[in-house]
C-alpha cells in the first residue's frame, strides 16, 4: 500500500508501480538515464560480483548529474542492453563489456 513504511526501502521510496512520484524518488528517464543506469550496474556488480541481474530487480541510486534519488529497473535495463547490443554504440558496448556483461 502506498505510504506504508517498509524496512527494505529508503524513507520516502515507493516501489515500482506504487506511486513513482513519491517524495524524491522516481524512475529515471531522458537525458542522463543511460549513465545513471550504468552507474547502478556498476554498483550492483561491485556488491554482487556479477551482472546476472534478476529481471524484476530495481536498484535505488543517485542520478548522475543531479544527485536526485531515483529507481533504476536494473534487471530490465541489463536485458535491454543485451538485446540492443548492435545499436548501443562502441563506447557503451565497451563500458558494459569491461564491467563484465555476458552478451
mmCIF file with all atom_site columns, C-alpha atoms in Angstrom:
data_model
loop_
_atom_site.group_PDB
_atom_site.id
_atom_site.type_symbol
_atom_site.label_atom_id
_atom_site.label_alt_id
_atom_site.label_comp_id
_atom_site.label_asym_id
_atom_site.label_entity_id
_atom_site.label_seq_id
_atom_site.pdbx_PDB_ins_code
_atom_site.Cartn_x
_atom_site.Cartn_y
_atom_site.Cartn_z
_atom_site.occupancy
_atom_site.B_iso_or_equiv
_atom_site.pdbx_formal_charge
_atom_site.auth_seq_id
_atom_site.auth_comp_id
_atom_site.auth_asym_id
_atom_site.auth_atom_id
_atom_site.pdbx_PDB_model_num
ATOM 1   C CA . UNK A 1 1   ? 0.000  0.000   0.000   1.00 0.00 ? 1   UNK A CA 1
ATOM 2   C CA . UNK A 1 2   ? 1.312  3.461   -0.869  1.00 0.00 ? 2   UNK A CA 1
ATOM 3   C CA . UNK A 1 3   ? 2.781  5.331   2.075   1.00 0.00 ? 3   UNK A CA 1
ATOM 4   C CA . UNK A 1 4   ? 3.403  2.272   4.230   1.00 0.00 ? 4   UNK A CA 1
ATOM 5   C CA . UNK A 1 5   ? 6.928  2.193   5.669   1.00 0.00 ? 5   UNK A CA 1
ATOM 6   C CA . UNK A 1 6   ? 8.955  -0.809  4.574   1.00 0.00 ? 6   UNK A CA 1
ATOM 7   C CA . UNK A 1 7   ? 12.265 -1.723  6.198   1.00 0.00 ? 7   UNK A CA 1
ATOM 8   C CA . UNK A 1 8   ? 13.757 -2.814  2.834   1.00 0.00 ? 8   UNK A CA 1
ATOM 9   C CA . UNK A 1 9   ? 13.301 0.638   1.261   1.00 0.00 ? 9   UNK A CA 1
ATOM 10  C CA . UNK A 1 10  ? 14.785 4.043   1.993   1.00 0.00 ? 10  UNK A CA 1
ATOM 11  C CA . UNK A 1 11  ? 12.465 6.524   3.698   1.00 0.00 ? 11  UNK A CA 1
ATOM 12  C CA . UNK A 1 12  ? 10.145 8.056   1.109   1.00 0.00 ? 12  UNK A CA 1
ATOM 13  C CA . UNK A 1 13  ? 10.824 5.381   -1.502  1.00 0.00 ? 13  UNK A CA 1
ATOM 14  C CA . UNK A 1 14  ? 7.923  3.810   -3.308  1.00 0.00 ? 14  UNK A CA 1
ATOM 15  C CA . UNK A 1 15  ? 8.079  0.529   -5.150  1.00 0.00 ? 15  UNK A CA 1
ATOM 16  C CA . UNK A 1 16  ? 7.760  0.399   -8.906  1.00 0.00 ? 16  UNK A CA 1
ATOM 17  C CA . UNK A 1 17  ? 4.095  0.816   -9.687  1.00 0.00 ? 17  UNK A CA 1
ATOM 18  C CA . UNK A 1 18  ? 3.408  2.204   -6.201  1.00 0.00 ? 18  UNK A CA 1
ATOM 19  C CA . UNK A 1 19  ? 3.312  5.904   -6.956  1.00 0.00 ? 19  UNK A CA 1
ATOM 20  C CA . UNK A 1 20  ? 6.570  6.601   -8.753  1.00 0.00 ? 20  UNK A CA 1
ATOM 21  C CA . UNK A 1 21  ? 6.118  10.257  -7.799  1.00 0.00 ? 21  UNK A CA 1
ATOM 22  C CA . UNK A 1 22  ? 6.912  9.566   -4.123  1.00 0.00 ? 22  UNK A CA 1
ATOM 23  C CA . UNK A 1 23  ? 8.994  12.106  -2.244  1.00 0.00 ? 23  UNK A CA 1
ATOM 24  C CA . UNK A 1 24  ? 12.337 12.430  -4.024  1.00 0.00 ? 24  UNK A CA 1
ATOM 25  C CA . UNK A 1 25  ? 12.178 9.012   -5.682  1.00 0.00 ? 25  UNK A CA 1
ATOM 26  C CA . UNK A 1 26  ? 11.145 8.261   -9.233  1.00 0.00 ? 26  UNK A CA 1
ATOM 27  C CA . UNK A 1 27  ? 12.154 6.216   -12.224 1.00 0.00 ? 27  UNK A CA 1
ATOM 28  C CA . UNK A 1 28  ? 14.822 7.966   -14.309 1.00 0.00 ? 28  UNK A CA 1
ATOM 29  C CA . UNK A 1 29  ? 14.087 8.716   -17.963 1.00 0.00 ? 29  UNK A CA 1
ATOM 30  C CA . UNK A 1 30  ? 15.519 11.021  -20.578 1.00 0.00 ? 30  UNK A CA 1
ATOM 31  C CA . UNK A 1 31  ? 18.834 12.829  -20.531 1.00 0.00 ? 31  UNK A CA 1
ATOM 32  C CA . UNK A 1 32  ? 21.408 11.060  -18.410 1.00 0.00 ? 32  UNK A CA 1
ATOM 33  C CA . UNK A 1 33  ? 19.254 7.955   -17.925 1.00 0.00 ? 33  UNK A CA 1
ATOM 34  C CA . UNK A 1 34  ? 21.790 5.596   -19.560 1.00 0.00 ? 34  UNK A CA 1
ATOM 35  C CA . UNK A 1 35  ? 24.640 6.925   -17.396 1.00 0.00 ? 35  UNK A CA 1
ATOM 36  C CA . UNK A 1 36  ? 22.502 6.601   -14.278 1.00 0.00 ? 36  UNK A CA 1
ATOM 37  C CA . UNK A 1 37  ? 21.515 3.021   -15.155 1.00 0.00 ? 37  UNK A CA 1
ATOM 38  C CA . UNK A 1 38  ? 25.160 2.200   -15.911 1.00 0.00 ? 38  UNK A CA 1
ATOM 39  C CA . UNK A 1 39  ? 26.147 3.611   -12.500 1.00 0.00 ? 39  UNK A CA 1
ATOM 40  C CA . UNK A 1 40  ? 23.501 1.324   -10.954 1.00 0.00 ? 40  UNK A CA 1
ATOM 41  C CA . UNK A 1 41  ? 25.018 -1.622  -12.853 1.00 0.00 ? 41  UNK A CA 1
ATOM 42  C CA . UNK A 1 42  ? 28.488 -0.725  -11.547 1.00 0.00 ? 42  UNK A CA 1
ATOM 43  C CA . UNK A 1 43  ? 27.104 -0.599  -8.015  1.00 0.00 ? 43  UNK A CA 1
ATOM 44  C CA . UNK A 1 44  ? 25.292 -3.933  -8.414  1.00 0.00 ? 44  UNK A CA 1
ATOM 45  C CA . UNK A 1 45  ? 28.393 -5.606  -9.904  1.00 0.00 ? 45  UNK A CA 1
ATOM 46  C CA . UNK A 1 46  ? 30.539 -4.328  -7.053  1.00 0.00 ? 46  UNK A CA 1
ATOM 47  C CA . UNK A 1 47  ? 28.111 -5.628  -4.464  1.00 0.00 ? 47  UNK A CA 1
ATOM 48  C CA . UNK A 1 48  ? 27.107 -8.943  -6.067  1.00 0.00 ? 48  UNK A CA 1
ATOM 49  C CA . UNK A 1 49  ? 30.220 -9.762  -8.121  1.00 0.00 ? 49  UNK A CA 1
ATOM 50  C CA . UNK A 1 50  ? 28.284 -10.348 -11.363 1.00 0.00 ? 50  UNK A CA 1
ATOM 51  C CA . UNK A 1 51  ? 25.757 -8.817  -13.762 1.00 0.00 ? 51  UNK A CA 1
ATOM 52  C CA . UNK A 1 52  ? 23.249 -11.670 -13.737 1.00 0.00 ? 52  UNK A CA 1
ATOM 53  C CA . UNK A 1 53  ? 20.561 -9.278  -12.522 1.00 0.00 ? 53  UNK A CA 1
ATOM 54  C CA . UNK A 1 54  ? 17.098 -10.758 -11.926 1.00 0.00 ? 54  UNK A CA 1
ATOM 55  C CA . UNK A 1 55  ? 14.701 -9.220  -14.449 1.00 0.00 ? 55  UNK A CA 1
ATOM 56  C CA . UNK A 1 56  ? 12.477 -7.679  -11.753 1.00 0.00 ? 56  UNK A CA 1
ATOM 57  C CA . UNK A 1 57  ? 15.367 -6.170  -9.748  1.00 0.00 ? 57  UNK A CA 1
ATOM 58  C CA . UNK A 1 58  ? 15.143 -2.431  -9.003  1.00 0.00 ? 58  UNK A CA 1
ATOM 59  C CA . UNK A 1 59  ? 18.171 -0.502  -7.728  1.00 0.00 ? 59  UNK A CA 1
ATOM 60  C CA . UNK A 1 60  ? 17.865 2.796   -5.835  1.00 0.00 ? 60  UNK A CA 1
ATOM 61  C CA . UNK A 1 61  ? 20.714 5.182   -6.738  1.00 0.00 ? 61  UNK A CA 1
ATOM 62  C CA . UNK A 1 62  ? 21.627 8.851   -7.008  1.00 0.00 ? 62  UNK A CA 1
ATOM 63  C CA . UNK A 1 63  ? 21.108 10.098  -10.571 1.00 0.00 ? 63  UNK A CA 1
ATOM 64  C CA . UNK A 1 64  ? 24.270 11.071  -12.450 1.00 0.00 ? 64  UNK A CA 1
ATOM 65  C CA . UNK A 1 65  ? 24.352 14.842  -12.761 1.00 0.00 ? 65  UNK A CA 1
ATOM 66  C CA . UNK A 1 66  ? 21.552 15.850  -10.392 1.00 0.00 ? 66  UNK A CA 1
ATOM 67  C CA . UNK A 1 67  ? 22.206 13.554  -7.448  1.00 0.00 ? 67  UNK A CA 1
ATOM 68  C CA . UNK A 1 68  ? 18.446 13.020  -7.162  1.00 0.00 ? 68  UNK A CA 1
ATOM 69  C CA . UNK A 1 69  ? 17.497 9.625   -5.689  1.00 0.00 ? 69  UNK A CA 1
ATOM 70  C CA . UNK A 1 70  ? 15.934 7.513   -8.431  1.00 0.00 ? 70  UNK A CA 1
ATOM 71  C CA . UNK A 1 71  ? 14.746 3.979   -9.094  1.00 0.00 ? 71  UNK A CA 1
ATOM 72  C CA . UNK A 1 72  ? 16.504 2.082   -11.876 1.00 0.00 ? 72  UNK A CA 1
ATOM 73  C CA . UNK A 1 73  ? 14.761 -1.015  -13.195 1.00 0.00 ? 73  UNK A CA 1
ATOM 74  C CA . UNK A 1 74  ? 18.174 -2.614  -13.495 1.00 0.00 ? 74  UNK A CA 1
ATOM 75  C CA . UNK A 1 75  ? 17.129 -6.148  -14.452 1.00 0.00 ? 75  UNK A CA 1
ATOM 76  C CA . UNK A 1 76  ? 15.069 -4.852  -17.345 1.00 0.00 ? 76  UNK A CA 1
ATOM 77  C CA . UNK A 1 77  ? 17.807 -2.374  -18.350 1.00 0.00 ? 77  UNK A CA 1
ATOM 78  C CA . UNK A 1 78  ? 20.548 -5.048  -18.427 1.00 0.00 ? 78  UNK A CA 1
ATOM 79  C CA . UNK A 1 79  ? 18.338 -7.316  -20.518 1.00 0.00 ? 79  UNK A CA 1
ATOM 80  C CA . UNK A 1 80  ? 17.575 -4.450  -22.924 1.00 0.00 ? 80  UNK A CA 1
ATOM 81  C CA . UNK A 1 81  ? 21.274 -3.678  -23.335 1.00 0.00 ? 81  UNK A CA 1
ATOM 82  C CA . UNK A 1 82  ? 21.908 -7.310  -24.279 1.00 0.00 ? 82  UNK A CA 1
ATOM 83  C CA . UNK A 1 83  ? 19.138 -7.390  -26.865 1.00 0.00 ? 83  UNK A CA 1
ATOM 84  C CA . UNK A 1 84  ? 20.086 -3.971  -28.300 1.00 0.00 ? 84  UNK A CA 1
ATOM 85  C CA . UNK A 1 85  ? 23.829 -4.588  -28.430 1.00 0.00 ? 85  UNK A CA 1
ATOM 86  C CA . UNK A 1 86  ? 24.013 -3.824  -32.143 1.00 0.00 ? 86  UNK A CA 1
ATOM 87  C CA . UNK A 1 87  ? 22.633 -0.314  -31.681 1.00 0.00 ? 87  UNK A CA 1
ATOM 88  C CA . UNK A 1 88  ? 24.434 0.670   -28.453 1.00 0.00 ? 88  UNK A CA 1
ATOM 89  C CA . UNK A 1 89  ? 27.452 2.318   -29.971 1.00 0.00 ? 89  UNK A CA 1
ATOM 90  C CA . UNK A 1 90  ? 31.078 1.340   -29.454 1.00 0.00 ? 90  UNK A CA 1
ATOM 91  C CA . UNK A 1 91  ? 31.640 3.291   -26.229 1.00 0.00 ? 91  UNK A CA 1
ATOM 92  C CA . UNK A 1 92  ? 28.623 1.888   -24.398 1.00 0.00 ? 92  UNK A CA 1
ATOM 93  C CA . UNK A 1 93  ? 29.339 -1.647  -25.573 1.00 0.00 ? 93  UNK A CA 1
ATOM 94  C CA . UNK A 1 94  ? 32.969 -1.283  -24.428 1.00 0.00 ? 94  UNK A CA 1
ATOM 95  C CA . UNK A 1 95  ? 31.916 0.008   -20.992 1.00 0.00 ? 95  UNK A CA 1
ATOM 96  C CA . UNK A 1 96  ? 29.491 -2.845  -20.478 1.00 0.00 ? 96  UNK A CA 1
ATOM 97  C CA . UNK A 1 97  ? 31.995 -5.436  -21.714 1.00 0.00 ? 97  UNK A CA 1
ATOM 98  C CA . UNK A 1 98  ? 34.656 -4.100  -19.313 1.00 0.00 ? 98  UNK A CA 1
ATOM 99  C CA . UNK A 1 99  ? 32.110 -4.274  -16.495 1.00 0.00 ? 99  UNK A CA 1
ATOM 100 C CA . UNK A 1 100 ? 31.628 -7.975  -17.209 1.00 0.00 ? 100 UNK A CA 1
ATOM 101 C CA . UNK A 1 101 ? 28.442 -8.025  -19.297 1.00 0.00 ? 101 UNK A CA 1
ATOM 102 C CA . UNK A 1 102 ? 27.604 -11.525 -20.541 1.00 0.00 ? 102 UNK A CA 1
ATOM 103 C CA . UNK A 1 103 ? 26.419 -10.926 -24.095 1.00 0.00 ? 103 UNK A CA 1
#
